[in-house]
């Protein structure tokens, strides 16, 4: 009963912010504009951004949000976060099936997973379907093992292995349509690592699985390329796929990037993860050894890619959670709780402006208290329980601060104060506007490139301060009438 209560509290904690939060500047506001254009221009099959086909991500995530906006509204945060919430619930359920409730709790209390579960991004859904595919691949390998009796396992049902392989391919294809081609890359690397580790390649008919893996994404990609034309095909295939993979060696971050960042990417379970990986390596449990291959299958290809973001490592957290749940390390947990308390104490004396305010200081106090209590209790869930307390406080108290510091509400307010027709407003190097109470006429502002100023002379121009020099000739005759700060950057509003 207590275990189920913890998981329910964990899920409730991710439901607290959508009641009040706005979309965060960056990918979320960009996705808000994509969905808005899907509704206003009818660009459903081939989503657009500022009238141009959107090539950065496949469409499934946007299709779900667009459909949800019909009952919930175009400016409902819930329409944007429900796909992530469903993905979070599905991921927790999968881990209870793969290991137990503790694996689900470890995964759900990881910072990357918990934070992504309430966003408009598709990372959590991608991770959930990739986890499903990996689980099915594990069952495929186990069901085709010619020596099950050596491990005390019974006979296999005929056709079980090929069925698992086919279902895994379908899950990979869905993950590909959610976020892109890294799903089959990870799956193929994992398959190769397992074949190498087991010193065999399972005997099976691979043709149906390969057909599903290839044909399901092509059902969308081929018509999309035909509709989008040559430039769209170039952006999708060359820029977004091949370009990310083969410009690795000119990227500013080396292949060791994720190893260095792993304490943060696996926070707060990093210490427990190291202890669990070492313990699992010494034993011969099939699932644990498979999870080590799974971790490597995520780490290796992402480390060789040019595009490096910490959120990519979310795909590694489910196998880490499975290992942590299988090996108890009270020392590792106490070390992490001590670090949490130390970070909280240090933060009280080093809170930078403009965050030196009561709500942030109370967050640090909650962190210290939860860590100390967790260390005293000393159970294997103490780290996750402490984080859950911190998450709940942050969801309730920090959301208003995030709305003012990390959304487009300040810019929307500044533009509204100018009281001009939206067609007379040009935004350069600014995020797409989105807020729950945004004046609907601001949907018609212009998002411009430097060359556009040769054709237009708007009454109001807004730009990021650091990019103002790029359009200096166009700003001649304008004066700064307002300035706002978003995500730590300054934006100026000019008027002639």
Tab-separated table of C-alpha atoms in Angstrom:
chain	number	residue	atom	x	y	z
A	1	UNK	CA	0.000	0.000	0.000
A	2	UNK	CA	2.830	2.419	0.890
A	3	UNK	CA	4.554	1.621	-2.393
A	4	UNK	CA	1.447	2.407	-4.407
A	5	UNK	CA	0.971	5.610	-2.410
A	6	UNK	CA	4.493	6.754	-3.288
A	7	UNK	CA	3.893	6.202	-6.994
A	8	UNK	CA	0.555	8.007	-6.815
A	9	UNK	CA	2.204	10.959	-5.046
A	10	UNK	CA	4.913	10.939	-7.688
A	11	UNK	CA	2.345	11.172	-10.461
A	12	UNK	CA	0.348	13.850	-8.632
A	13	UNK	CA	3.511	15.940	-8.260
A	14	UNK	CA	3.787	16.317	-12.051
A	15	UNK	CA	0.147	17.441	-12.237
A	16	UNK	CA	0.712	20.521	-10.073
A	17	UNK	CA	2.370	22.875	-12.567
A	18	UNK	CA	0.060	22.633	-15.626
A	19	UNK	CA	-2.701	24.376	-13.670
A	20	UNK	CA	-0.675	27.605	-13.633
A	21	UNK	CA	2.408	27.370	-15.829
A	22	UNK	CA	3.011	28.909	-19.238
A	23	UNK	CA	5.076	27.457	-22.049
A	24	UNK	CA	8.784	28.056	-21.452
A	25	UNK	CA	10.837	30.098	-23.929
A	26	UNK	CA	12.633	27.822	-26.388
A	27	UNK	CA	11.278	24.585	-27.788
A	28	UNK	CA	7.970	24.887	-25.928
A	29	UNK	CA	7.011	28.278	-27.373
A	30	UNK	CA	8.260	27.110	-30.783
A	31	UNK	CA	5.993	24.077	-30.546
A	32	UNK	CA	3.161	26.390	-29.505
A	33	UNK	CA	3.571	28.303	-32.759
A	34	UNK	CA	3.722	25.059	-34.774
A	35	UNK	CA	0.429	23.888	-33.277
A	36	UNK	CA	-1.144	27.324	-33.721
A	37	UNK	CA	-0.303	27.223	-37.423
A	38	UNK	CA	-1.696	23.699	-37.671
A	39	UNK	CA	-5.020	25.046	-36.405
A	40	UNK	CA	-5.082	28.328	-38.322
A	41	UNK	CA	-3.644	27.226	-41.685
A	42	UNK	CA	-4.680	23.572	-41.760
A	43	UNK	CA	-1.055	22.373	-42.027
A	44	UNK	CA	-1.755	19.126	-40.152
A	45	UNK	CA	0.060	16.464	-42.161
A	46	UNK	CA	3.115	18.655	-42.731
A	47	UNK	CA	3.434	21.037	-39.724
A	48	UNK	CA	4.939	24.475	-40.356
A	49	UNK	CA	6.758	27.154	-38.374
A	50	UNK	CA	6.304	30.728	-39.594
A	51	UNK	CA	4.829	29.320	-42.794
A	52	UNK	CA	7.813	27.063	-43.566
A	53	UNK	CA	7.660	23.252	-43.159
A	54	UNK	CA	9.007	22.344	-39.713
A	55	UNK	CA	11.832	19.851	-40.167
A	56	UNK	CA	13.303	19.664	-36.655
A	57	UNK	CA	10.981	16.957	-35.352
A	58	UNK	CA	8.559	14.344	-36.764
A	59	UNK	CA	4.839	15.116	-36.519
A	60	UNK	CA	3.253	12.585	-34.133
A	61	UNK	CA	3.740	14.727	-31.018
A	62	UNK	CA	2.262	17.769	-32.755
A	63	UNK	CA	-0.661	15.744	-34.082
A	64	UNK	CA	-1.563	14.703	-30.534
A	65	UNK	CA	-1.364	18.259	-29.215
A	66	UNK	CA	-3.375	19.607	-32.139
A	67	UNK	CA	-6.151	17.083	-31.524
A	68	UNK	CA	-6.163	17.931	-27.809
A	69	UNK	CA	-6.583	21.633	-28.541
A	70	UNK	CA	-10.060	20.987	-29.951
A	71	UNK	CA	-11.612	20.049	-26.580
A	72	UNK	CA	-9.146	21.981	-24.398
A	73	UNK	CA	-8.392	25.106	-26.420
A	74	UNK	CA	-5.402	26.396	-28.348
A	75	UNK	CA	-4.086	28.290	-25.307
A	76	UNK	CA	-4.494	25.521	-22.747
A	77	UNK	CA	-1.283	24.311	-21.155
A	78	UNK	CA	-2.948	20.943	-20.631
A	79	UNK	CA	-3.225	20.331	-24.368
A	80	UNK	CA	0.551	20.627	-24.612
A	81	UNK	CA	1.531	18.566	-21.556
A	82	UNK	CA	-0.973	15.688	-21.627
A	83	UNK	CA	1.164	13.694	-24.133
A	84	UNK	CA	4.117	13.936	-21.737
A	85	UNK	CA	1.960	13.044	-18.732
A	86	UNK	CA	0.645	9.961	-20.531
A	87	UNK	CA	4.181	9.026	-21.549
A	88	UNK	CA	5.296	9.397	-17.919
A	89	UNK	CA	2.515	7.124	-16.661
A	90	UNK	CA	3.264	4.562	-19.387
A	91	UNK	CA	6.982	4.622	-18.561
A	92	UNK	CA	6.335	4.038	-14.841
A	93	UNK	CA	4.007	1.139	-15.656
A	94	UNK	CA	6.598	-0.428	-17.963
A	95	UNK	CA	9.256	-0.328	-15.250
A	96	UNK	CA	6.953	-1.963	-12.714
A	97	UNK	CA	6.564	-4.787	-15.216
A	98	UNK	CA	10.254	-5.013	-16.068
A	99	UNK	CA	11.533	-4.942	-12.469
A	100	UNK	CA	9.271	-3.624	-9.701
A	101	UNK	CA	7.723	-0.493	-8.204
A	102	UNK	CA	11.109	0.708	-6.946
A	103	UNK	CA	12.506	0.910	-10.496
A	104	UNK	CA	9.526	3.060	-11.453
A	105	UNK	CA	10.083	5.272	-8.398
A	106	UNK	CA	13.800	5.699	-9.119
A	107	UNK	CA	13.100	6.590	-12.748
A	108	UNK	CA	10.229	8.957	-11.928
A	109	UNK	CA	12.176	10.873	-9.283
A	110	UNK	CA	15.138	11.480	-11.605
A	111	UNK	CA	15.363	15.187	-12.380
A	112	UNK	CA	15.363	14.742	-16.154
A	113	UNK	CA	12.352	12.435	-16.166
A	114	UNK	CA	10.301	14.316	-13.580
A	115	UNK	CA	10.962	17.672	-15.200
A	116	UNK	CA	10.202	16.429	-18.713
A	117	UNK	CA	6.960	14.781	-17.602
A	118	UNK	CA	5.234	18.164	-17.358
A	119	UNK	CA	6.614	19.840	-20.467
A	120	UNK	CA	5.404	20.282	-24.037
A	121	UNK	CA	8.461	18.375	-25.288
A	122	UNK	CA	8.357	14.848	-26.704
A	123	UNK	CA	11.360	13.432	-24.803
A	124	UNK	CA	9.372	11.471	-22.218
A	125	UNK	CA	7.139	9.827	-24.853
A	126	UNK	CA	10.209	8.953	-26.912
A	127	UNK	CA	11.844	7.406	-23.835
A	128	UNK	CA	8.706	5.431	-22.998
A	129	UNK	CA	8.402	3.829	-26.439
A	130	UNK	CA	12.153	3.212	-26.609
A	131	UNK	CA	11.908	1.493	-23.212
A	132	UNK	CA	9.068	-0.662	-24.508
A	133	UNK	CA	11.167	-1.609	-27.535
A	134	UNK	CA	14.174	-2.505	-25.368
A	135	UNK	CA	12.039	-4.623	-23.061
A	136	UNK	CA	10.650	-6.508	-26.048
A	137	UNK	CA	14.172	-6.971	-27.440
A	138	UNK	CA	15.237	-8.460	-24.105
A	139	UNK	CA	12.299	-10.861	-24.212
A	140	UNK	CA	13.220	-11.725	-27.800
A	141	UNK	CA	16.781	-12.614	-26.830
A	142	UNK	CA	15.623	-14.609	-23.820
A	143	UNK	CA	12.909	-16.469	-25.706
A	144	UNK	CA	15.369	-17.492	-28.421
A	145	UNK	CA	18.094	-18.543	-25.982
A	146	UNK	CA	18.928	-22.163	-26.767
A	147	UNK	CA	19.924	-22.804	-23.138
A	148	UNK	CA	16.987	-21.649	-20.959
A	149	UNK	CA	17.133	-24.756	-18.813
A	150	UNK	CA	20.585	-23.789	-17.539
A	151	UNK	CA	19.001	-20.806	-15.808
A	152	UNK	CA	16.082	-22.752	-14.446
A	153	UNK	CA	13.630	-21.432	-17.032
A	154	UNK	CA	10.935	-23.513	-18.595
A	155	UNK	CA	10.162	-24.108	-22.228
A	156	UNK	CA	9.219	-21.408	-24.674
A	157	UNK	CA	5.955	-21.017	-26.516
A	158	UNK	CA	6.295	-21.370	-30.304
A	159	UNK	CA	6.459	-18.040	-32.120
A	160	UNK	CA	7.118	-16.035	-28.942
A	161	UNK	CA	10.510	-14.720	-30.081
A	162	UNK	CA	9.499	-13.477	-33.561
A	163	UNK	CA	6.415	-11.820	-32.086
A	164	UNK	CA	8.489	-9.908	-29.548
A	165	UNK	CA	10.883	-8.825	-32.294
A	166	UNK	CA	8.045	-7.549	-34.478
A	167	UNK	CA	6.438	-5.641	-31.606
A	168	UNK	CA	9.827	-4.137	-30.710
A	169	UNK	CA	10.198	-2.893	-34.290
A	170	UNK	CA	6.746	-1.296	-34.196
A	171	UNK	CA	7.632	0.462	-30.917
A	172	UNK	CA	10.902	1.712	-32.444
A	173	UNK	CA	9.031	2.979	-35.516
A	174	UNK	CA	6.602	4.901	-33.287
A	175	UNK	CA	9.511	6.379	-31.308
A	176	UNK	CA	11.056	7.428	-34.626
A	177	UNK	CA	7.881	9.280	-35.590
A	178	UNK	CA	7.879	10.958	-32.173
A	179	UNK	CA	11.421	12.300	-32.113
A	180	UNK	CA	13.560	11.016	-34.950
A	181	UNK	CA	16.009	8.381	-36.162
A	182	UNK	CA	17.985	7.930	-32.944
A	183	UNK	CA	15.446	5.286	-31.879
A	184	UNK	CA	16.524	2.730	-34.512
A	185	UNK	CA	20.172	3.729	-34.016
A	186	UNK	CA	19.991	2.933	-30.290
A	187	UNK	CA	18.051	-0.272	-30.931
A	188	UNK	CA	20.523	-1.513	-33.554
A	189	UNK	CA	23.518	-0.716	-31.330
A	190	UNK	CA	21.814	-2.530	-28.457
A	191	UNK	CA	21.085	-5.517	-30.702
A	192	UNK	CA	24.722	-5.628	-31.810
A	193	UNK	CA	26.047	-5.362	-28.259
A	194	UNK	CA	23.785	-8.156	-27.059
A	195	UNK	CA	24.771	-10.412	-29.964
A	196	UNK	CA	28.415	-9.756	-29.126
A	197	UNK	CA	27.892	-10.330	-25.399
A	198	UNK	CA	25.889	-13.534	-25.883
A	199	UNK	CA	28.237	-14.723	-28.645
A	200	UNK	CA	25.319	-15.504	-30.916
A	201	UNK	CA	22.726	-13.971	-33.206
A	202	UNK	CA	19.238	-15.341	-32.518
A	203	UNK	CA	17.762	-17.455	-35.284
A	204	UNK	CA	14.560	-15.801	-36.452
A	205	UNK	CA	12.785	-14.371	-39.465
A	206	UNK	CA	13.893	-10.740	-39.350
A	207	UNK	CA	12.062	-9.627	-42.503
A	208	UNK	CA	8.700	-8.640	-40.878
A	209	UNK	CA	10.502	-6.674	-38.162
A	210	UNK	CA	12.712	-4.850	-40.670
A	211	UNK	CA	9.691	-4.117	-42.846
A	212	UNK	CA	7.808	-2.580	-39.900
A	213	UNK	CA	10.867	-0.601	-38.810
A	214	UNK	CA	11.289	0.932	-42.273
A	215	UNK	CA	7.794	1.146	-43.721
A	216	UNK	CA	5.923	2.697	-40.770
A	217	UNK	CA	8.033	5.915	-40.724
A	218	UNK	CA	7.989	5.997	-44.541
A	219	UNK	CA	4.186	6.085	-44.520
A	220	UNK	CA	4.589	9.663	-43.316
A	221	UNK	CA	8.021	10.644	-44.631
A	222	UNK	CA	7.472	9.892	-48.329
A	223	UNK	CA	4.237	11.938	-48.676
A	224	UNK	CA	5.794	14.694	-46.536
A	225	UNK	CA	8.796	14.956	-48.870
A	226	UNK	CA	6.495	15.008	-51.888
A	227	UNK	CA	4.525	17.868	-50.318
A	228	UNK	CA	7.512	19.758	-48.919
A	229	UNK	CA	9.721	19.560	-52.013
A	230	UNK	CA	13.476	19.384	-52.438
A	231	UNK	CA	14.337	21.921	-49.749
A	232	UNK	CA	12.282	20.028	-47.197
A	233	UNK	CA	13.905	16.710	-48.168
A	234	UNK	CA	17.358	18.309	-47.857
A	235	UNK	CA	16.628	19.704	-44.405
A	236	UNK	CA	15.139	16.449	-43.076
A	237	UNK	CA	17.675	14.005	-44.519
A	238	UNK	CA	20.871	16.028	-44.795
A	239	UNK	CA	20.678	18.737	-42.149
A	240	UNK	CA	18.632	17.116	-39.374
A	241	UNK	CA	19.863	13.526	-39.775
A	242	UNK	CA	23.175	13.158	-41.580
A	243	UNK	CA	24.425	16.587	-40.507
A	244	UNK	CA	23.957	15.879	-36.809
A	245	UNK	CA	25.791	12.580	-37.091
A	246	UNK	CA	28.785	13.480	-39.225
A	247	UNK	CA	29.798	16.917	-37.994
A	248	UNK	CA	30.891	15.351	-34.712
A	249	UNK	CA	34.566	16.141	-34.937
A	250	UNK	CA	34.069	19.870	-35.443
A	251	UNK	CA	31.683	20.164	-32.521
A	252	UNK	CA	32.881	22.167	-29.564
A	253	UNK	CA	32.047	19.331	-27.132
A	254	UNK	CA	34.118	16.149	-27.166
A	255	UNK	CA	32.816	12.565	-26.960
A	256	UNK	CA	33.416	12.600	-23.189
A	257	UNK	CA	30.666	15.230	-22.738
A	258	UNK	CA	28.046	12.874	-21.270
A	259	UNK	CA	30.504	11.120	-18.974
A	260	UNK	CA	31.417	14.460	-17.453
A	261	UNK	CA	27.745	15.447	-17.188
A	262	UNK	CA	26.526	12.088	-15.865
A	263	UNK	CA	26.340	13.221	-12.191
A	264	UNK	CA	23.773	15.828	-13.255
A	265	UNK	CA	22.067	13.736	-15.924
A	266	UNK	CA	21.471	10.903	-13.417
A	267	UNK	CA	20.724	13.180	-10.475
A	268	UNK	CA	19.872	12.272	-7.720
A	269	UNK	CA	20.689	8.601	-8.360
A	270	UNK	CA	24.227	8.941	-9.720
A	271	UNK	CA	26.009	7.437	-6.695
A	272	UNK	CA	23.504	4.589	-6.456
A	273	UNK	CA	23.834	4.029	-10.220
A	274	UNK	CA	27.624	3.590	-10.022
A	275	UNK	CA	27.270	1.146	-7.145
A	276	UNK	CA	24.526	-0.787	-8.973
A	277	UNK	CA	26.477	-1.014	-12.249
A	278	UNK	CA	29.535	-2.363	-10.434
A	279	UNK	CA	27.429	-4.915	-8.540
A	280	UNK	CA	25.544	-5.979	-11.683
A	281	UNK	CA	28.765	-6.456	-13.627
A	282	UNK	CA	29.993	-8.981	-11.052
A	283	UNK	CA	26.842	-11.075	-11.361
A	284	UNK	CA	25.293	-12.891	-14.289
A	285	UNK	CA	21.662	-11.837	-14.094
A	286	UNK	CA	20.312	-11.661	-17.695
A	287	UNK	CA	18.249	-8.490	-17.211
A	288	UNK	CA	21.039	-6.652	-15.396
A	289	UNK	CA	23.600	-7.514	-18.077
A	290	UNK	CA	21.096	-6.447	-20.727
A	291	UNK	CA	20.651	-3.096	-18.936
A	292	UNK	CA	24.404	-2.467	-19.064
A	293	UNK	CA	24.293	-3.036	-22.829
A	294	UNK	CA	21.264	-0.733	-22.967
A	295	UNK	CA	23.145	2.043	-21.166
A	296	UNK	CA	26.060	1.702	-23.598
A	297	UNK	CA	23.675	1.677	-26.567
A	298	UNK	CA	22.422	5.116	-25.520
A	299	UNK	CA	25.755	6.545	-24.407
A	300	UNK	CA	27.931	5.547	-27.376
A	301	UNK	CA	25.959	6.934	-30.359
A	302	UNK	CA	24.948	10.119	-28.570
A	303	UNK	CA	28.567	10.723	-27.547
A	304	UNK	CA	29.645	10.516	-31.190
A	305	UNK	CA	26.928	12.885	-32.433
A	306	UNK	CA	27.633	16.550	-32.972
A	307	UNK	CA	24.447	17.680	-31.251
A	308	UNK	CA	24.865	17.207	-27.518
A	309	UNK	CA	22.122	18.016	-25.027
A	310	UNK	CA	21.764	16.625	-21.523
A	311	UNK	CA	18.118	15.745	-22.150
A	312	UNK	CA	19.252	13.071	-24.631
A	313	UNK	CA	20.484	11.023	-21.685
A	314	UNK	CA	16.923	10.522	-20.480
A	315	UNK	CA	16.877	7.392	-22.645
A	316	UNK	CA	19.562	5.966	-20.331
A	317	UNK	CA	17.629	6.494	-17.094
A	318	UNK	CA	15.212	3.497	-17.352
A	319	UNK	CA	18.006	0.860	-17.440
A	320	UNK	CA	19.812	2.746	-14.681
A	321	UNK	CA	16.617	2.687	-12.603
A	322	UNK	CA	16.251	-1.064	-13.149
A	323	UNK	CA	19.810	-1.632	-11.900
A	324	UNK	CA	19.432	0.692	-8.901
A	325	UNK	CA	16.219	-1.080	-7.885
A	326	UNK	CA	18.018	-4.428	-7.935
A	327	UNK	CA	21.000	-3.498	-5.754
A	328	UNK	CA	20.641	-1.665	-2.477
A	329	UNK	CA	23.411	0.745	-1.514
A	330	UNK	CA	22.631	2.679	1.644
A	331	UNK	CA	26.084	4.295	1.583
A	332	UNK	CA	25.541	5.686	-1.921
A	333	UNK	CA	22.160	7.065	-0.873
A	334	UNK	CA	23.583	8.724	2.234
A	335	UNK	CA	26.366	10.286	0.155
A	336	UNK	CA	23.797	11.802	-2.206
A	337	UNK	CA	21.632	13.044	0.656
A	338	UNK	CA	24.708	14.660	2.223
A	339	UNK	CA	25.489	16.347	-1.107
A	340	UNK	CA	21.912	17.630	-1.319
A	341	UNK	CA	22.190	19.124	2.151
A	342	UNK	CA	25.569	20.683	1.338
A	343	UNK	CA	24.198	22.173	-1.889
A	344	UNK	CA	21.272	23.611	0.036
A	345	UNK	CA	23.485	25.198	2.675
A	346	UNK	CA	25.892	26.570	0.065
A	347	UNK	CA	22.964	27.946	-1.909
A	348	UNK	CA	21.689	29.921	1.073
A	349	UNK	CA	24.919	31.907	1.077
A	350	UNK	CA	25.408	32.111	-2.703
A	351	UNK	CA	21.979	32.729	-4.243
A	352	UNK	CA	22.678	34.947	-7.290
A	353	UNK	CA	20.565	37.948	-8.202
A	354	UNK	CA	17.755	38.170	-9.200
A	355	UNK	CA	16.936	34.850	-7.463
A	356	UNK	CA	17.880	35.996	-3.969
A	357	UNK	CA	14.243	36.031	-2.926
A	358	UNK	CA	12.217	34.336	-0.222
A	359	UNK	CA	10.686	31.608	-2.413
A	360	UNK	CA	14.117	30.410	-3.576
A	361	UNK	CA	15.562	30.536	-0.075
A	362	UNK	CA	12.658	28.449	1.201
A	363	UNK	CA	13.302	25.936	-1.575
A	364	UNK	CA	16.862	25.558	-0.312
A	365	UNK	CA	15.625	25.177	3.271
A	366	UNK	CA	13.194	22.462	2.148
A	367	UNK	CA	16.100	20.741	0.365
A	368	UNK	CA	18.233	20.779	3.511
A	369	UNK	CA	15.420	19.541	5.770
A	370	UNK	CA	14.325	16.763	3.393
A	371	UNK	CA	17.920	15.576	2.980
A	372	UNK	CA	18.592	15.463	6.721
A	373	UNK	CA	15.333	13.614	7.450
A	374	UNK	CA	16.047	11.184	4.600
A	375	UNK	CA	19.533	10.487	5.947
A	376	UNK	CA	18.099	9.787	9.414
A	377	UNK	CA	15.462	7.403	8.045
A	378	UNK	CA	18.090	5.771	5.846
A	379	UNK	CA	15.851	3.575	3.675
A	380	UNK	CA	16.665	2.831	0.037
A	381	UNK	CA	13.927	5.216	-1.122
A	382	UNK	CA	15.172	8.100	1.038
A	383	UNK	CA	16.835	9.946	-1.848
A	384	UNK	CA	13.754	9.711	-4.049
A	385	UNK	CA	11.438	10.642	-1.180
A	386	UNK	CA	13.545	13.724	-0.397
A	387	UNK	CA	13.452	14.747	-4.061
A	388	UNK	CA	9.698	14.218	-4.174
A	389	UNK	CA	9.248	16.686	-1.307
A	390	UNK	CA	11.483	19.179	-3.133
A	391	UNK	CA	9.580	18.687	-6.386
A	392	UNK	CA	6.203	19.282	-4.757
A	393	UNK	CA	7.395	22.498	-3.129
A	394	UNK	CA	9.011	23.673	-6.366
A	395	UNK	CA	5.885	22.912	-8.392
A	396	UNK	CA	3.751	24.972	-6.038
A	397	UNK	CA	6.068	27.864	-5.171
A	398	UNK	CA	8.466	28.256	-8.102
A	399	UNK	CA	5.924	28.160	-10.955
A	400	UNK	CA	4.961	31.861	-10.651
A	401	UNK	CA	8.647	32.832	-10.682
A	402	UNK	CA	9.211	30.711	-13.800
A	403	UNK	CA	6.258	32.370	-15.505
A	404	UNK	CA	7.857	35.774	-15.047
A	405	UNK	CA	11.454	34.790	-15.784
A	406	UNK	CA	11.264	32.077	-18.441
A	407	UNK	CA	8.131	32.654	-20.542
A	408	UNK	CA	7.120	35.250	-23.120
A	409	UNK	CA	4.682	36.993	-20.780
A	410	UNK	CA	7.038	39.985	-20.224
A	411	UNK	CA	7.471	40.474	-23.984
A	412	UNK	CA	3.737	40.101	-24.611
A	413	UNK	CA	3.051	42.770	-21.987
A	414	UNK	CA	5.666	45.109	-23.505
A	415	UNK	CA	4.221	44.746	-27.007
A	416	UNK	CA	0.672	45.225	-25.738
A	417	UNK	CA	1.701	48.515	-24.129
A	418	UNK	CA	2.605	49.915	-27.562
A	419	UNK	CA	-1.047	49.745	-28.673
A	420	UNK	CA	-0.309	49.293	-32.345
A	421	UNK	CA	-1.724	46.920	-34.940
A	422	UNK	CA	0.053	43.539	-34.756
A	423	UNK	CA	0.895	43.774	-38.469
A	424	UNK	CA	3.061	46.774	-37.531
A	425	UNK	CA	5.168	44.695	-35.104
A	426	UNK	CA	8.265	42.805	-36.278
A	427	UNK	CA	10.108	40.329	-34.044
A	428	UNK	CA	13.723	39.549	-34.835
A	429	UNK	CA	15.642	36.895	-32.893
A	430	UNK	CA	12.736	36.652	-30.444
A	431	UNK	CA	10.898	33.567	-29.215
A	432	UNK	CA	7.433	32.792	-30.532
A	433	UNK	CA	4.756	34.443	-28.415
A	434	UNK	CA	2.549	32.215	-26.275
A	435	UNK	CA	0.696	32.622	-23.011
A	436	UNK	CA	-2.648	31.453	-21.757
A	437	UNK	CA	-4.080	34.969	-21.725
A	438	UNK	CA	-2.230	36.376	-24.753
A	439	UNK	CA	-4.254	38.935	-26.757
A	440	UNK	CA	-5.314	36.981	-29.825
A	441	UNK	CA	-4.411	39.818	-32.194
A	442	UNK	CA	-0.734	39.245	-31.358
A	443	UNK	CA	-0.964	36.014	-33.350
A	444	UNK	CA	-0.455	38.240	-36.402
A	445	UNK	CA	2.908	39.793	-35.499
A	446	UNK	CA	5.678	39.269	-38.047
A	447	UNK	CA	8.687	37.041	-37.332
A	448	UNK	CA	11.376	38.417	-39.623
A	449	UNK	CA	14.880	37.760	-40.932
A	450	UNK	CA	17.444	40.546	-41.582
A	451	UNK	CA	16.688	40.620	-45.314
A	452	UNK	CA	12.991	41.213	-44.652
A	453	UNK	CA	13.668	44.771	-43.500
A	454	UNK	CA	14.438	45.728	-47.108
A	455	UNK	CA	10.727	45.216	-47.840
A	456	UNK	CA	9.042	46.347	-44.623
A	457	UNK	CA	9.322	49.239	-42.183
A	458	UNK	CA	7.252	48.294	-39.161
A	459	UNK	CA	6.226	50.733	-36.475
A	460	UNK	CA	7.634	48.492	-33.682
A	461	UNK	CA	10.643	46.164	-33.723
A	462	UNK	CA	11.548	43.817	-30.879
A	463	UNK	CA	14.898	42.042	-30.813
A	464	UNK	CA	17.279	40.279	-28.476
A	465	UNK	CA	19.792	42.869	-27.330
A	466	UNK	CA	22.799	40.760	-28.288
A	467	UNK	CA	21.475	40.468	-31.863
A	468	UNK	CA	20.591	44.140	-32.352
A	469	UNK	CA	23.845	44.849	-34.241
A	470	UNK	CA	22.789	42.375	-36.938
A	471	UNK	CA	19.915	44.671	-37.931
A	472	UNK	CA	21.530	48.007	-37.026
A	473	UNK	CA	20.691	49.673	-40.407
A	474	UNK	CA	17.031	48.725	-40.008
A	475	UNK	CA	16.953	50.238	-36.489
A	476	UNK	CA	18.026	53.677	-37.758
A	477	UNK	CA	15.330	56.156	-36.803
A	478	UNK	CA	13.990	53.940	-33.990
A	479	UNK	CA	14.368	54.446	-30.249
A	480	UNK	CA	14.173	51.986	-27.371
A	481	UNK	CA	10.816	52.331	-25.625
A	482	UNK	CA	10.839	49.211	-23.440
A	483	UNK	CA	13.152	46.432	-22.250
A	484	UNK	CA	12.341	43.033	-20.754
A	485	UNK	CA	14.282	40.035	-19.503
A	486	UNK	CA	13.483	36.438	-20.424
A	487	UNK	CA	15.544	33.317	-19.588
A	488	UNK	CA	18.331	35.590	-18.398
A	489	UNK	CA	18.581	37.511	-21.699
A	490	UNK	CA	17.628	41.092	-22.447
A	491	UNK	CA	15.179	42.023	-25.191
A	492	UNK	CA	14.521	45.592	-26.369
A	493	UNK	CA	11.420	47.046	-27.974
A	494	UNK	CA	12.087	49.793	-30.550
A	495	UNK	CA	9.585	52.269	-31.993
A	496	UNK	CA	9.859	54.929	-34.673
